């Protein structure tokens, strides 16, 4: 009690972690996130498993929980910070878009293919669209994107988010007196 | 551009629209758990699910009108934001976590003092306080009843009643040896004003009434608390409701409107959160209190948890136990801030007004604002909810597809023309 947070990480480790996430988080925020990380990592294995993530009630209700799990599960704290840094208010619009692009790019080939898109859209709509409707939707969407090979690259993706203040992808880090 | 970003903003606000239906509810539901039977609980749970469904629907449709289909399909930002926020901070359960008292750094020579303290608190202080509370309560209530029966209606009677209510609150507060520091101007009763405060426990009302007697909008409780409500608090315009009945809500809304317009004898106090929160967070402010076309005077109450956590976790604890906990602690320490009255600005919706006032209170009381509807404390959102969210998004997309089928070329052309 009363010792605060700072004894979990040394100054060197903190600075290393901060470099790892390109200073998108302050050192205090990193310590807070570390606490949270340890708390979620029930079995103390150094990473958070999918089950441990899905045990958060708010999280389990998220339509994209499955895909989010595959992004955040089984990574060490340094990578966890790096992934999360897209949600920092300090992250640029491009970094945020890059995160959303990669989120769609399920197979990781640098393009959002028809299959990638179907994977994510399926998670968002559940069973409410049947196969033919889904098919029509994907065709329609890819047509609107104007791409000829039925896949989106990062530039086409960004073109949909041109306007200023168009979307927000910021997450507040709680302050340490609440921990 | 401004045109397009507006629906987005609206959709951000939608998370709060639960207030439409769960208006006005104030004070804690706590006692309710006791006499709640299953059917009505299910009913309210359904109602909440319904609200959430509606919110999602408006959110989705708000987005859908603003952009092309491609954009709507690709924009997953708000869902991602929610997901990441849940990973970083599980804020909802935190709102209702009771702080455990910090452990002592025990050692051999501190222990005897601690034991002495416990003995003193439980076996000396507590009986004295209880005797004091009961005695003052009985005497003052008899006086209060007498004044209501005997005294002729008029300004003098009102003044006597106000003084007596205040004295009851003062005696009650003294039974916890409370240290309460008030900041800002003392509220004066008048027409056309309503006071709103963050809510930690039933004792908020007592703490505030010892400054100036307030009439509160509160949940009707069973047991001895209910008796106090019926026989005493009723006498000065407290307004009760039963959360499980939707009919009650409309009635209460009307009563409040009438009261604020016509009666200024006791200032009216509303807790827009509608439930007790642990004084570190602030759940959604319901818009009812902000719909009255009158001045809204914010009050921020911050408890110091050094001796005892004043949060009434009503699901785990009866009010009697809560009082016992307070009366066996060394002291209840609190700061009360009376803030500057706020008026609805031109073009501001009551929901926006509510969040503006909430932000003021939260800043002063150092609370973190979370978008959750406090009612969810009583009703766990079902996993079906996720499936429902999907369905709502799905049907919005379906609708768009159908529209597209009717005018497919046109839609594409206008969009291309824009970009």
XYZ file of C-alpha atoms in Angstrom:
598
model
C 0.000 0.000 0.000
C 1.017 3.522 -0.617
C 3.910 2.563 -2.789
C 2.242 3.657 -5.968
C 2.818 2.155 -9.327
C 6.376 2.906 -10.039
C 8.004 -0.181 -8.604
C 6.844 -2.523 -11.311
C 8.962 -1.050 -14.057
C 12.405 0.522 -13.889
C 13.145 3.843 -15.514
C 15.154 2.106 -18.220
C 12.368 -0.291 -19.042
C 9.894 2.554 -19.149
C 11.988 4.534 -21.578
C 12.461 1.484 -23.710
C 8.725 0.886 -23.764
C 8.078 4.498 -24.562
C 10.399 4.307 -27.556
C 8.604 1.121 -28.561
C 5.327 2.947 -28.932
C 6.924 6.053 -30.481
C 6.100 8.140 -27.392
C 2.397 7.880 -28.075
C 1.901 7.333 -24.365
C 3.449 9.192 -21.476
C 5.449 7.216 -18.933
C 2.655 7.549 -16.407
C 0.197 6.183 -18.913
C 2.505 3.283 -19.631
C 2.635 2.424 -15.946
C -1.145 2.554 -15.732
C -1.498 0.360 -18.799
C 1.047 -2.028 -17.350
C -1.045 -2.396 -14.211
C -4.068 -3.081 -16.335
C -2.118 -5.539 -18.465
C -1.006 -7.466 -15.402
C -4.532 -7.502 -14.085
C -5.904 -8.902 -17.322
C -3.098 -11.417 -17.547
C -4.687 -13.661 -14.949
C -2.353 -16.565 -15.348
C 0.777 -14.401 -15.242
C 2.197 -15.668 -18.488
C 3.314 -12.326 -19.861
C 0.546 -12.064 -22.419
C -3.229 -11.828 -22.443
C -5.071 -14.790 -23.857
C -8.245 -14.506 -25.876
C -10.291 -15.956 -23.051
C -8.944 -13.420 -20.631
C -9.923 -10.625 -23.003
C -13.403 -11.993 -23.531
C -13.899 -12.118 -19.778
C -14.287 -8.324 -19.801
C -18.064 -7.888 -19.988
C -18.050 -4.684 -22.023
C -15.584 -6.174 -24.410
C -17.451 -9.404 -24.955
C -20.476 -7.462 -26.165
C -18.506 -5.824 -28.943
C -19.530 -7.106 -32.374
C -15.915 -7.131 -33.491
C -14.673 -8.854 -30.355
C -13.409 -11.925 -32.228
C -11.251 -9.965 -34.609
C -10.087 -7.631 -31.833
C -9.047 -10.671 -29.857
C -6.920 -11.922 -32.713
C -5.170 -8.542 -32.788
C -4.577 -8.181 -29.073
C -4.188 -11.735 -27.811
C -0.897 -13.424 -27.042
C 1.312 -10.387 -27.417
C 3.787 -9.168 -24.832
C 3.393 -5.812 -23.180
C 5.655 -3.968 -25.573
C 3.671 -5.096 -28.600
C 0.452 -4.520 -26.735
C 1.449 -0.881 -26.235
C 2.453 -0.565 -29.828
C -0.876 -1.874 -31.082
C -2.770 0.287 -28.635
C -0.822 3.390 -29.654
C -3.157 3.821 -32.634
C -5.829 4.748 -30.103
C -3.729 7.437 -28.487
C -4.908 10.980 -29.130
C -1.311 11.681 -30.126
C -1.437 9.235 -33.015
C -1.775 10.836 -36.442
C -4.745 10.293 -38.669
C -2.658 8.145 -40.933
C -1.601 5.879 -38.086
C -5.200 5.460 -37.066
C -6.222 4.699 -40.636
C -3.353 2.262 -40.889
C -4.678 0.440 -37.872
C -8.156 0.245 -39.337
C -6.743 -0.905 -42.643
C -4.709 -3.648 -41.008
C -7.718 -4.585 -38.966
C -9.581 -5.280 -42.192
C -6.626 -6.972 -43.792
C -7.217 -10.304 -42.121
C -4.741 -12.351 -44.162
C -2.105 -9.641 -43.877
C -1.135 -9.371 -47.544
C -1.366 -5.586 -47.634
C -4.676 -5.498 -49.455
C -8.257 -5.718 -48.314
C -9.545 -8.488 -50.496
C -13.124 -9.545 -50.941
C -12.576 -12.319 -48.428
C -11.043 -9.970 -45.834
C -13.947 -7.633 -46.175
C -16.455 -10.424 -45.886
C -14.790 -11.643 -42.706
C -15.114 -8.282 -40.961
C -18.523 -7.393 -42.331
C -19.840 -10.807 -41.343
C -18.826 -10.130 -37.765
C -20.594 -6.809 -37.821
C -23.862 -8.029 -39.287
C -24.052 -11.506 -37.763
C -26.698 -13.683 -39.303
C -28.882 -10.830 -40.467
C -27.577 -10.881 -44.031
C -27.869 -14.079 -46.021
C -25.283 -15.249 -48.516
C -26.777 -13.591 -51.566
C -27.259 -10.284 -49.787
C -23.699 -10.392 -48.555
C -22.545 -11.115 -52.040
C -24.430 -8.192 -53.434
C -23.149 -5.913 -50.732
C -19.528 -6.828 -51.346
C -19.858 -6.471 -55.100
C -21.581 -3.160 -54.665
C -18.972 -1.866 -52.252
C -15.996 -2.939 -54.282
C -17.596 -1.392 -57.320
C -17.975 1.903 -55.467
C -14.341 1.826 -54.503
C -13.479 1.845 -58.179
C -10.801 -0.794 -57.846
C -10.475 -3.169 -60.746
C -8.926 -6.144 -59.018
C -11.658 -6.424 -56.419
C -9.346 -5.394 -53.654
C -8.496 -2.201 -51.799
C -5.037 -0.887 -51.144
C -4.214 1.576 -48.408
C -4.619 4.634 -50.636
C -8.112 3.707 -51.774
C -8.974 2.963 -48.186
C -7.786 6.387 -47.018
C -9.739 8.092 -49.776
C -12.928 7.183 -47.922
C -11.836 9.133 -44.891
C -10.792 12.413 -46.426
C -12.841 14.795 -44.385
C -11.508 16.471 -41.315
C -12.973 15.300 -38.024
C -14.562 12.469 -39.900
C -14.061 9.727 -37.396
C -12.467 9.411 -34.025
C -10.332 6.614 -32.695
C -9.262 7.920 -29.322
C -9.250 6.150 -26.027
C -8.757 7.793 -22.648
C -6.252 6.247 -20.326
C -7.613 6.344 -16.767
C -5.613 8.356 -14.301
C -3.690 6.509 -11.644
C -5.647 7.633 -8.607
C -8.459 5.401 -9.760
C -6.396 2.258 -9.668
C -18.383 19.336 -44.581
C -20.155 20.669 -41.546
C -23.253 18.998 -42.823
C -21.626 15.639 -42.889
C -19.926 15.771 -39.554
C -23.127 16.670 -37.760
C -24.860 13.307 -37.860
C -21.695 11.808 -36.541
C -21.793 14.095 -33.565
C -25.408 13.269 -33.056
C -24.583 9.629 -33.087
C -22.066 10.175 -30.328
C -24.767 11.668 -28.215
C -27.108 8.836 -28.825
C -25.506 6.707 -26.205
C -27.266 8.896 -23.737
C -30.764 8.729 -25.104
C -31.753 6.129 -22.591
C -32.941 9.123 -20.683
C -36.067 9.308 -22.795
C -37.634 6.418 -21.099
C -35.795 6.205 -17.838
C -36.468 9.769 -17.071
C -36.271 11.462 -13.742
C -35.345 8.478 -11.763
C -33.395 9.537 -8.789
C -32.005 8.239 -5.580
C -31.073 4.699 -5.179
C -33.055 1.747 -6.231
C -31.455 -0.208 -3.501
C -34.361 -1.183 -1.377
C -36.147 -2.146 -4.496
C -34.164 -5.300 -4.794
C -36.041 -6.534 -1.768
C -39.544 -6.373 -3.087
C -38.765 -6.902 -6.707
C -40.324 -9.985 -8.052
C -38.954 -11.695 -11.065
C -41.521 -10.730 -13.594
C -41.184 -7.031 -13.086
C -37.429 -7.336 -13.080
C -37.563 -9.025 -16.427
C -39.848 -6.339 -17.650
C -37.448 -3.584 -16.747
C -34.541 -5.581 -18.125
C -36.403 -5.876 -21.381
C -37.034 -2.207 -21.329
C -33.344 -1.530 -20.958
C -32.476 -3.873 -23.766
C -35.028 -2.039 -25.816
C -33.421 1.304 -25.025
C -30.007 0.041 -25.991
C -31.388 -1.353 -29.184
C -32.943 1.964 -30.012
C -29.729 3.808 -29.297
C -27.813 1.548 -31.597
C -30.425 1.951 -34.267
C -30.256 5.712 -34.207
C -26.503 5.555 -34.158
C -26.337 3.345 -37.168
C -28.901 5.241 -39.143
C -27.256 8.536 -38.238
C -24.067 7.324 -39.762
C -25.669 5.724 -42.711
C -27.269 8.835 -44.074
C -24.079 10.778 -44.081
C -21.811 8.744 -46.276
C -21.567 6.386 -49.155
C -22.069 2.717 -48.632
C -18.388 1.940 -49.027
C -17.502 4.338 -46.279
C -20.139 2.896 -43.986
C -18.873 -0.583 -44.500
C -15.268 0.413 -43.922
C -15.782 2.753 -40.982
C -15.372 0.594 -37.935
C -13.896 3.346 -35.794
C -16.626 3.645 -33.197
C -16.829 -0.097 -32.636
C -13.049 -0.324 -32.375
C -12.994 2.606 -30.009
C -15.447 0.899 -27.718
C -13.500 -2.326 -27.822
C -10.169 -0.718 -27.037
C -11.725 1.357 -24.280
C -12.994 -1.821 -22.679
C -9.527 -3.351 -22.839
C -7.891 -0.309 -21.318
C -10.430 0.276 -18.609
C -13.424 -1.752 -17.641
C -15.180 1.372 -16.543
C -18.644 0.105 -15.885
C -17.931 -2.310 -13.078
C -15.518 0.219 -11.671
C -18.264 2.749 -11.191
C -19.720 0.599 -8.481
C -16.599 -0.752 -6.827
C -16.480 0.022 -3.188
C -13.059 1.126 -2.064
C -11.604 -1.164 0.543
C -9.946 0.704 3.319
C -6.197 0.841 2.917
C -4.340 -1.696 4.969
C -2.302 -0.477 7.791
C 1.390 -1.007 7.905
C 1.089 -2.973 11.079
C 3.813 -3.451 13.531
C 3.975 -4.398 17.167
C 3.593 -0.953 18.634
C 0.900 0.293 16.265
C -1.342 -2.695 16.811
C -2.490 -1.793 20.358
C -3.539 1.633 19.128
C -5.493 0.143 16.300
C -7.260 -2.288 18.649
C -8.000 0.570 20.990
C -9.439 2.503 18.096
C -11.733 -0.350 17.101
C -12.986 -0.764 20.671
C -13.551 2.935 20.973
C -15.407 3.196 17.700
C -17.674 0.204 18.134
C -18.287 0.196 21.873
C -18.105 3.823 22.918
C -18.690 6.047 19.941
C -21.345 3.959 18.275
C -23.744 3.631 21.259
C -23.375 7.303 22.042
C -24.055 8.269 18.466
C -27.002 5.944 18.187
C -28.564 7.328 21.356
C -27.999 10.850 20.113
C -29.469 10.082 16.735
C -32.572 8.394 18.109
C -33.208 11.044 20.745
C -32.825 13.972 18.388
C -34.802 12.195 15.721
C -37.751 11.542 18.009
C -37.819 15.007 19.558
C -37.451 16.874 16.295
C -39.985 14.744 14.533
C -42.548 15.305 17.228
C -41.922 19.000 16.922
C -42.212 18.746 13.173
C -45.508 16.893 13.376
C -46.813 19.410 15.901
C -45.876 22.363 13.768
C -47.659 20.817 10.832
C -50.784 20.170 12.818
C -51.051 23.255 14.976
C -49.435 26.145 13.256
C -51.512 28.217 10.842
C -50.398 28.235 7.268
C -48.038 31.062 6.482
C -44.505 32.258 6.275
C -43.760 31.544 9.904
C -44.865 27.922 9.654
C -42.709 27.476 6.606
C -39.734 28.934 8.381
C -40.225 26.678 11.381
C -40.567 23.609 9.162
C -37.474 24.474 7.205
C -35.512 24.981 10.376
C -36.682 21.664 11.818
C -35.801 19.676 8.721
C -32.418 21.303 8.713
C -31.952 20.442 12.382
C -32.821 16.802 11.758
C -30.178 16.714 9.056
C -27.661 18.459 11.288
C -28.217 15.934 14.087
C -27.986 13.074 11.666
C -24.767 14.355 10.201
C -23.406 14.844 13.705
C -23.948 11.152 14.381
C -21.094 10.397 12.008
C -18.977 13.229 13.408
C -18.990 14.471 9.869
C -16.654 17.144 8.655
C -18.343 18.877 5.769
C -16.854 21.868 4.097
C -19.108 23.919 1.851
C -17.823 26.038 -0.989
C -19.781 28.601 -2.916
C -22.983 30.474 -2.132
C -25.590 28.917 0.105
C -28.651 27.914 -1.921
C -31.780 29.943 -1.304
C -35.200 28.583 -2.150
C -36.994 30.200 -5.018
C -39.240 29.335 -7.895
C -37.771 28.355 -11.200
C -34.646 26.716 -9.864
C -33.694 23.121 -9.549
C -30.564 21.669 -7.974
C -28.739 18.689 -9.425
C -25.972 16.747 -7.780
C -23.846 13.685 -8.294
C -25.037 10.758 -6.240
C -23.056 8.548 -3.897
C -25.457 7.511 -1.221
C -28.789 8.308 0.332
C -26.762 10.416 2.750
C -26.144 12.990 0.011
C -29.553 14.362 0.790
C -28.756 14.592 4.490
C -25.394 16.194 3.878
C -26.966 18.802 1.623
C -30.012 19.384 3.804
C -27.948 20.393 6.770
C -26.820 23.350 4.674
C -30.303 24.191 3.520
C -33.298 21.845 3.582
C -33.962 20.276 0.216
C -36.932 18.429 -1.159
C -35.631 15.478 -3.107
C -36.909 13.303 -5.897
C -36.341 9.770 -4.716
C -37.128 6.140 -4.947
C -39.700 4.937 -2.466
C -38.003 2.536 -0.095
C -39.448 -0.273 1.949
C -38.845 -0.703 5.671
C -38.177 2.000 8.225
C -36.766 4.279 5.587
C -40.118 4.110 3.833
C -41.857 5.166 7.032
C -39.571 8.151 7.376
C -40.347 9.020 3.797
C -44.087 8.733 4.212
C -44.468 10.510 7.510
C -41.771 13.132 7.483
C -40.251 13.826 4.148
C -43.615 13.859 2.472
C -44.399 16.925 4.562
C -42.116 19.186 2.643
C -42.650 18.241 -0.927
C -40.359 15.300 -1.544
C -41.430 13.514 -4.678
C -41.379 9.751 -4.825
C -41.530 7.318 -7.630
C -41.247 3.675 -8.227
C -38.695 2.846 -10.802
C -40.374 -0.249 -12.033
C -43.484 1.532 -13.134
C -43.345 3.550 -16.327
C -46.604 5.234 -15.406
C -44.934 6.611 -12.316
C -42.283 8.237 -14.425
C -44.709 10.344 -16.374
C -46.515 11.293 -13.225
C -43.299 12.262 -11.470
C -42.162 14.265 -14.468
C -45.385 16.230 -14.332
C -45.197 16.699 -10.573
C -41.665 18.024 -10.808
C -42.634 20.496 -13.483
C -45.511 21.757 -11.398
C -43.397 21.955 -8.289
C -40.614 23.952 -9.869
C -43.011 26.358 -11.446
C -45.252 26.991 -8.497
C -43.591 26.131 -5.264
C -40.362 27.585 -4.031
C -40.633 26.715 -0.365
C -38.131 23.889 -0.409
C -35.469 23.849 -3.102
C -35.858 20.769 -5.267
C -32.906 18.393 -5.492
C -32.568 15.865 -8.295
C -29.886 13.229 -8.745
C -29.749 12.838 -12.508
C -27.578 9.743 -12.370
C -30.526 7.950 -10.865
C -28.326 5.579 -8.939
C -25.485 5.619 -6.443
C -22.033 5.712 -7.994
C -18.840 5.296 -6.011
C -17.812 8.957 -6.099
C -14.954 8.334 -8.494
C -17.020 8.026 -11.625
C -20.081 9.699 -12.978
C -22.576 7.710 -15.009
C -24.900 9.191 -17.567
C -26.954 12.190 -16.456
C -30.545 11.630 -17.410
C -32.055 14.542 -19.164
C -35.253 14.896 -17.120
C -33.932 17.582 -14.798
C -32.638 19.555 -17.765
C -35.946 19.709 -19.563
C -37.704 22.001 -17.133
C -36.964 25.408 -18.626
C -35.512 26.707 -15.410
C -32.150 27.464 -13.874
C -30.162 24.359 -13.051
C -27.825 24.777 -10.094
C -25.126 22.127 -10.069
C -23.816 20.747 -6.794
C -20.669 18.642 -6.616
C -20.243 16.414 -3.579
C -16.857 14.847 -3.034
C -16.332 12.426 -0.182
C -12.951 11.791 1.289
C -12.409 8.082 1.731
C -9.840 8.429 4.445
C -11.993 6.900 7.216
C -14.893 5.325 5.410
C -16.197 4.982 1.889
C -19.522 6.790 1.798
C -20.646 4.911 -1.306
C -23.830 2.978 -0.637
C -23.489 -0.191 -2.622
C -27.157 -0.896 -2.261
C -27.089 -4.287 -3.843
C -24.781 -5.661 -1.203
C -25.834 -3.627 1.748
C -29.050 -2.493 3.346
C -29.344 1.142 4.292
C -29.248 0.189 7.955
C -25.906 -1.547 7.476
C -24.687 1.422 5.513
C -25.565 3.746 8.386
C -23.943 1.364 10.845
C -20.751 1.492 8.821
C -20.801 5.276 8.815
C -21.585 5.487 12.522
C -18.741 3.194 13.501
C -16.136 5.101 11.558
C -14.146 7.960 12.947
C -15.701 10.520 10.682
C -17.307 11.173 7.324
C -15.345 13.818 5.468
C -16.817 15.625 2.502
C -16.531 18.732 0.370
C -19.659 20.275 -1.072
C -19.387 22.710 -3.955
C -22.329 24.867 -4.956
C -21.623 25.875 -8.528
C -22.890 28.649 -10.706
C -26.458 28.177 -12.015
C -26.633 27.124 -15.629
C -29.222 27.867 -18.272
C -29.954 26.013 -21.422
C -28.227 27.722 -24.300
C -29.885 28.587 -27.541
C -30.086 25.557 -29.758
C -28.838 23.234 -27.060
C -30.744 20.012 -26.581
C -31.521 18.868 -23.078
C -29.111 15.976 -23.543
C -26.278 18.320 -24.457
C -27.222 20.539 -21.557
C -27.150 17.545 -19.225
C -23.682 16.538 -20.322
C -22.428 20.096 -20.003
C -23.608 20.306 -16.407
C -22.268 16.845 -15.741
C -18.861 17.894 -16.998
C -18.918 20.847 -14.593
C -19.749 18.647 -11.631
C -17.301 15.967 -12.631
C -14.487 18.476 -12.918
C -15.170 19.895 -9.486
C -15.628 16.550 -7.754
C -12.812 14.946 -9.738
C -15.040 12.279 -11.241
C -14.506 10.448 -14.460
C -17.456 10.601 -16.811
C -18.491 7.304 -18.347
C -21.180 6.911 -20.993
C -22.975 4.084 -19.225
C -26.527 4.263 -18.153
C -26.490 3.705 -14.406
C -29.562 1.517 -14.710
C -27.342 -1.194 -16.123
C -26.124 -1.704 -12.585
C -29.326 -3.526 -11.868
C -29.691 -5.366 -15.097
C -26.845 -7.181 -16.695
C -26.811 -6.633 -20.438
C -27.474 -9.973 -22.008
C -25.099 -11.522 -24.537
C -27.980 -11.367 -26.936
C -27.250 -7.670 -27.029
C -24.228 -8.225 -29.232
C -26.319 -10.184 -31.687
C -28.874 -7.406 -31.620
C -26.238 -4.817 -32.364
C -25.295 -6.869 -35.376
C -28.848 -7.188 -36.479
C -29.368 -3.453 -36.318
C -26.310 -2.749 -38.383
C -27.304 -5.546 -40.737
C -30.764 -4.207 -41.338
C -29.444 -0.695 -41.896
C -27.121 -2.089 -44.542
C -29.929 -4.094 -46.024
C -32.044 -1.013 -46.327
C -29.236 0.797 -48.063
C -28.811 -2.079 -50.457
C -32.473 -1.994 -51.305
C -32.399 1.721 -51.948
C -29.383 1.187 -54.109
C -31.178 -1.369 -56.158
C -33.834 1.184 -56.942
C -31.390 3.878 -58.003
C -28.076 2.192 -58.408
C -26.440 4.381 -61.026
C -27.538 7.635 -59.566
C -26.023 6.951 -56.181
C -22.700 6.049 -57.656
C -22.646 9.021 -59.922
C -23.406 11.605 -57.282
C -20.774 10.159 -55.087
C -18.183 10.194 -57.799
C -19.147 13.727 -58.675
C -18.421 14.763 -55.106
C -14.998 13.208 -54.887
